[in-house]
PDB file of C-alpha atoms in Angstrom:
ATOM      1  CA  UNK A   1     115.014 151.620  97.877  1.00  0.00           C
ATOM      2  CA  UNK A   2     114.821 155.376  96.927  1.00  0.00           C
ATOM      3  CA  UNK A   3     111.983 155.869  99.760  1.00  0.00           C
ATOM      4  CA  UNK A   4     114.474 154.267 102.267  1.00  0.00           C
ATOM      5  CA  UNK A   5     117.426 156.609 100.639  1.00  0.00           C
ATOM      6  CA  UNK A   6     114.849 160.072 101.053  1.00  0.00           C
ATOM      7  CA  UNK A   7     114.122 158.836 105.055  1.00  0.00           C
ATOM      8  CA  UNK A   8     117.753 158.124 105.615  1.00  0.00           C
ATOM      9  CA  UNK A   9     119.063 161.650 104.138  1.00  0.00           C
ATOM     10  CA  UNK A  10     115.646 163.218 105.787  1.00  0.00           C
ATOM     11  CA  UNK A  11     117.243 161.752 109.440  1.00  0.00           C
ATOM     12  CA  UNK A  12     120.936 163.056 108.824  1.00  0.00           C
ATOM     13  CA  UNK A  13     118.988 166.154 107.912  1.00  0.00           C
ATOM     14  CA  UNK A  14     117.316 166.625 111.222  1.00  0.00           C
ATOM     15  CA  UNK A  15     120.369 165.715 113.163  1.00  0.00           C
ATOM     16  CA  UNK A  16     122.283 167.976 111.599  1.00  0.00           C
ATOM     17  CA  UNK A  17     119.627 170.635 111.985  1.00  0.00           C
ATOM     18  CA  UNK A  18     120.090 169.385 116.123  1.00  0.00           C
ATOM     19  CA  UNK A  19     123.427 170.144 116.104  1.00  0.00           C
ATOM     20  CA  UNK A  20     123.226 173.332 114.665  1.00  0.00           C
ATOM     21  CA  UNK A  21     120.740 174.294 117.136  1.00  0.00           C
ATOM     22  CA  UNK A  22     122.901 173.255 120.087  1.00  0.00           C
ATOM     23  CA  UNK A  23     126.046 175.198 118.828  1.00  0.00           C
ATOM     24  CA  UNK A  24     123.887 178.078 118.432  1.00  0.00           C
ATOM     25  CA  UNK A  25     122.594 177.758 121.930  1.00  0.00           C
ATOM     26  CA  UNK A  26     126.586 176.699 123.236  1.00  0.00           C
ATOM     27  CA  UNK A  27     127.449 180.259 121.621  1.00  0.00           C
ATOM     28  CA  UNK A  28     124.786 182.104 122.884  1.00  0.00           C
ATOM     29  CA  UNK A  29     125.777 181.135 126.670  1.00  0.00           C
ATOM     30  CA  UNK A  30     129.637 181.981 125.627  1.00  0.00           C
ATOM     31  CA  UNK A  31     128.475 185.619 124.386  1.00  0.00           C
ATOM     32  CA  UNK A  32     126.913 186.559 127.374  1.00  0.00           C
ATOM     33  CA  UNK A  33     129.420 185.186 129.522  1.00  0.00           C
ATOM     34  CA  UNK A  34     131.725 187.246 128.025  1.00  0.00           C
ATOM     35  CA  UNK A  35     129.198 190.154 128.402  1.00  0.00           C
ATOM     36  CA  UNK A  36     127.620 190.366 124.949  1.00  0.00           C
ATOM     37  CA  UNK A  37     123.793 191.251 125.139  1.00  0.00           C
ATOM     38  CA  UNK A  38     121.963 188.769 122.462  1.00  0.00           C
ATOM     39  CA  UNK A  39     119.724 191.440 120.295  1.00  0.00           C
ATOM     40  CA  UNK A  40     117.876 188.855 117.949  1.00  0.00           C
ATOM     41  CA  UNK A  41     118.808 185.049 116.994  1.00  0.00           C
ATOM     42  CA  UNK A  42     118.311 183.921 113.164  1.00  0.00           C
ATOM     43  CA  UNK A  43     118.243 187.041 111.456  1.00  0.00           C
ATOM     44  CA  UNK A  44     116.863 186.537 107.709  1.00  0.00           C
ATOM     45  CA  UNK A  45     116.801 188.450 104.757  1.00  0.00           C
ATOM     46  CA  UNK A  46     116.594 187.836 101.106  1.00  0.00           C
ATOM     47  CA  UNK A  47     120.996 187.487 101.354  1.00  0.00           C
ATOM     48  CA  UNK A  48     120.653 184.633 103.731  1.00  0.00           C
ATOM     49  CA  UNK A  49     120.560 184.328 107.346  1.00  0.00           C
ATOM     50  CA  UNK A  50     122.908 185.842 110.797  1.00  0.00           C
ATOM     51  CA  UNK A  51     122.874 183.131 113.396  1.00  0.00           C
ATOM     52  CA  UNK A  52     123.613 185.475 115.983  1.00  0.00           C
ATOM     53  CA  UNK A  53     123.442 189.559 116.279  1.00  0.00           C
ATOM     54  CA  UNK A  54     124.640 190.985 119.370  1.00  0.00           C
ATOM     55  CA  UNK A  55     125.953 193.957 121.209  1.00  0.00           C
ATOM     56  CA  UNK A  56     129.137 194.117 122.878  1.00  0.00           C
ATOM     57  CA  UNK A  57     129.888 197.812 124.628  1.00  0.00           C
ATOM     58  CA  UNK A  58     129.558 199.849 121.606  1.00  0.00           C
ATOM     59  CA  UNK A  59     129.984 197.654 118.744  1.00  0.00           C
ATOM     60  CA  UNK A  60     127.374 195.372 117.451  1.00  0.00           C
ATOM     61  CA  UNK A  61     128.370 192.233 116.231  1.00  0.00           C
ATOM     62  CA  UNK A  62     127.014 190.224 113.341  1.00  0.00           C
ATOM     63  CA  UNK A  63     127.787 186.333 114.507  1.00  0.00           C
ATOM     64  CA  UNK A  64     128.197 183.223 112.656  1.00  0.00           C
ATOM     65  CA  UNK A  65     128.119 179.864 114.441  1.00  0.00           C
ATOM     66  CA  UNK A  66     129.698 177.069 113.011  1.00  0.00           C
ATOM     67  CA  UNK A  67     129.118 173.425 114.825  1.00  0.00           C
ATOM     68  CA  UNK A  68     131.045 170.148 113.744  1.00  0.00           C
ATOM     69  CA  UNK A  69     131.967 166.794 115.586  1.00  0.00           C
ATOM     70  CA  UNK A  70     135.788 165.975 116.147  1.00  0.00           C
ATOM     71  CA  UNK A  71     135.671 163.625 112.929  1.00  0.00           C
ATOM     72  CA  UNK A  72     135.356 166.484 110.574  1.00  0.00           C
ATOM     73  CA  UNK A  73     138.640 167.053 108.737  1.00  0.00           C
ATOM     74  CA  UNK A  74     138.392 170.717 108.572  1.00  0.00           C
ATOM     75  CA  UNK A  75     138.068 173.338 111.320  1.00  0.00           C
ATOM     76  CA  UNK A  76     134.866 174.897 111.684  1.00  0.00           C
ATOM     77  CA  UNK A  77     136.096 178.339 110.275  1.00  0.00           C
ATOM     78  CA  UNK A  78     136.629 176.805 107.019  1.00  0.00           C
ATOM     79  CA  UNK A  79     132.950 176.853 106.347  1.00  0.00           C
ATOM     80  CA  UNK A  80     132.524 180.479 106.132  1.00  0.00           C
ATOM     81  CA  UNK A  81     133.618 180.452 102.610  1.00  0.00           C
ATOM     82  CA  UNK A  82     134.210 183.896 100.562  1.00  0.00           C
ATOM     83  CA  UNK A  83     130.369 183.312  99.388  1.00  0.00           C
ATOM     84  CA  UNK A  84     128.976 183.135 102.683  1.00  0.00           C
ATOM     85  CA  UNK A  85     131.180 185.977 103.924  1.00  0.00           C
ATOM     86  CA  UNK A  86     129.291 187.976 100.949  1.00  0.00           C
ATOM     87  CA  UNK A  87     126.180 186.597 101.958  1.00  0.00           C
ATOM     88  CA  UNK A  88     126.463 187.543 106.087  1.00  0.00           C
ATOM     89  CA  UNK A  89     127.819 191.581 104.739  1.00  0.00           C
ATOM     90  CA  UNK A  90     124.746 192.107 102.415  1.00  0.00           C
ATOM     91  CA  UNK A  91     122.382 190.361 105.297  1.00  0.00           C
ATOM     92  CA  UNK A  92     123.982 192.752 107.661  1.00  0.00           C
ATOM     93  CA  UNK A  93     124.189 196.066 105.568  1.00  0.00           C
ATOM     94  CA  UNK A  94     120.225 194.866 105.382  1.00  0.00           C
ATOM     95  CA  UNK A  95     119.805 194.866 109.438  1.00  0.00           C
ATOM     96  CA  UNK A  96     121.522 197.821 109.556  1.00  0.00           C
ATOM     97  CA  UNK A  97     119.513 200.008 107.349  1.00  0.00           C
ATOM     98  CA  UNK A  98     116.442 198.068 108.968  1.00  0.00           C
ATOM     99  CA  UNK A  99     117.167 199.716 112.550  1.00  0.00           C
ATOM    100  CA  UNK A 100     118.311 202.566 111.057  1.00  0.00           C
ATOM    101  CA  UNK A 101     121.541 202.816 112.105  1.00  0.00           C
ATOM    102  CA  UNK A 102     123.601 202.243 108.955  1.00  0.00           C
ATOM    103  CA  UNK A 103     126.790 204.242 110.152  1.00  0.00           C
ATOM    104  CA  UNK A 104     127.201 202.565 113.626  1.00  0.00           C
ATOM    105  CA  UNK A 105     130.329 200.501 114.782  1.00  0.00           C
ATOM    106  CA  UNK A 106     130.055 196.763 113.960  1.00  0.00           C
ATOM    107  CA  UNK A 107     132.274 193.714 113.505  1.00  0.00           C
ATOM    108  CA  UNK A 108     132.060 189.934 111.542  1.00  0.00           C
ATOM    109  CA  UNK A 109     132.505 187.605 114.525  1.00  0.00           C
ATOM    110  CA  UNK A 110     132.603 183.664 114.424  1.00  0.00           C
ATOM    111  CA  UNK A 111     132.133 180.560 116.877  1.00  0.00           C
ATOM    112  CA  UNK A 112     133.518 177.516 116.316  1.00  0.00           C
ATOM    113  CA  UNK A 113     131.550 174.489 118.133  1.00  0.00           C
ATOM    114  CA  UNK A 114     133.535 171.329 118.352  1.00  0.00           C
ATOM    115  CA  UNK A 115     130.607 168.981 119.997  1.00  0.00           C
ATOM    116  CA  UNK A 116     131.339 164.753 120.943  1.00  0.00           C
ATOM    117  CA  UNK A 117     128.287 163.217 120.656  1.00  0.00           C
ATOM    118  CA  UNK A 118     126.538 166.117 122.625  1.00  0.00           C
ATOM    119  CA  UNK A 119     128.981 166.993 124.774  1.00  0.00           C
ATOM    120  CA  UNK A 120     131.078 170.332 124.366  1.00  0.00           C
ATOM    121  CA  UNK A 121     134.630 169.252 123.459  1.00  0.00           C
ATOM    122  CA  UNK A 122     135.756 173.130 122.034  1.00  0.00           C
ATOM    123  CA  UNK A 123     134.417 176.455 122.098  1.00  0.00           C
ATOM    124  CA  UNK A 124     136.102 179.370 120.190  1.00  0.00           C
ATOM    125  CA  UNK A 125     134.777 182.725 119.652  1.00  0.00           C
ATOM    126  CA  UNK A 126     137.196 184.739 116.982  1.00  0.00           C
ATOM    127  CA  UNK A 127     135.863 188.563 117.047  1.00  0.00           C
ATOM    128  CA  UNK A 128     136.369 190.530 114.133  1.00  0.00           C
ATOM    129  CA  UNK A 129     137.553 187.049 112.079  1.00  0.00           C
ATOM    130  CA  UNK A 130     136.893 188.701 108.813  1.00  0.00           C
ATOM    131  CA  UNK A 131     134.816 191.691 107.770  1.00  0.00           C
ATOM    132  CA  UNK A 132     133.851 195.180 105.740  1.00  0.00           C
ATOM    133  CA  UNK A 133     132.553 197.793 108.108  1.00  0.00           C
ATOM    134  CA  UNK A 134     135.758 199.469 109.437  1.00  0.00           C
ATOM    135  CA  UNK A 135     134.786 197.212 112.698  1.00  0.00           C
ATOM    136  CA  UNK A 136     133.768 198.505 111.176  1.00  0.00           C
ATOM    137  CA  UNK A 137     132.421 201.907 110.130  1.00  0.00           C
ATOM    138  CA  UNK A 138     132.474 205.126 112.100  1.00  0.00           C
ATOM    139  CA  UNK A 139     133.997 204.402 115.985  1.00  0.00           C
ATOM    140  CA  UNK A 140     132.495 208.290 116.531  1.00  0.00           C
ATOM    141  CA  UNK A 141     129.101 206.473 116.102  1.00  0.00           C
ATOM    142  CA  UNK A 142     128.453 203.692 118.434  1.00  0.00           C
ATOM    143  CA  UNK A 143     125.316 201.846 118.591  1.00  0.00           C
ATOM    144  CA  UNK A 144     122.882 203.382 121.095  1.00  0.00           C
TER     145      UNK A 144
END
């Protein structure tokens, strides 16, 4: 009975894990339609993790993706919670002083994914939905 409880939460695991993936890859083709230039996908440091970092114009964009199906009783947005916000800023602060670029223009984006089965139903892409930086920082320094 436990082994068949471990294989059933392993499966909803990997599903899940699925549709992350294909919100990540629905945002992805949203961001460059809307003329975003995809710098680096899954972006990890000891903080926690950026789904998405892009560039759009001058401002580089740190991108959260968040994928549900219609039967979720919450909007996707609701799952960036304070913590993760905190979590996303120090990650970012961290890519930042990585390139070496820790005074550049940048902005806290977010995607919501609303996917039926594994069809698109909704796509939302809120720039600037929450953020430190100044969107952040100094507009005399854009990313180059």
């Amino acid at each position: 009975m436990a082994t068949d409880r471990k294989l059933r939460f392993s499966e909803l695991r990997a599903a899940h894990l699925r549709l992350g993936e294909r919100g990540e890859r629905l945002a992805a083709r949203l961001l460059r339609e809307l003329g975003m230039e995809i710098l680096t996908f899954n972006y990890a440091g000891p903080h926690g993790e950026i789904d998405i970092v892009g560039r759009d114009g001058l401002m580089l964009c740190f991108v959260e993706v968040k994928t549900r199906q219609p039967s979720s009783r919450s909007r996707p947005l609701d799952a960036v919670t304070a913590k993760k916000k905190w979590h996303i800023v120090r990650t970012a602060e961290r890519y930042l002083r990585q390139i070496g670029h820790p005074d550049i223009a940048y902005r806290f984006d977010v995607i919501e994914v609303v996917i039926r089965g594994w069809r698109l139903q909704e796509i939302r892409h809120l720039p600037a939905a929450y953020g430190s930086g100044d969107a952040h920082r100094n507009p005399q320094r854009p990313f180059t």
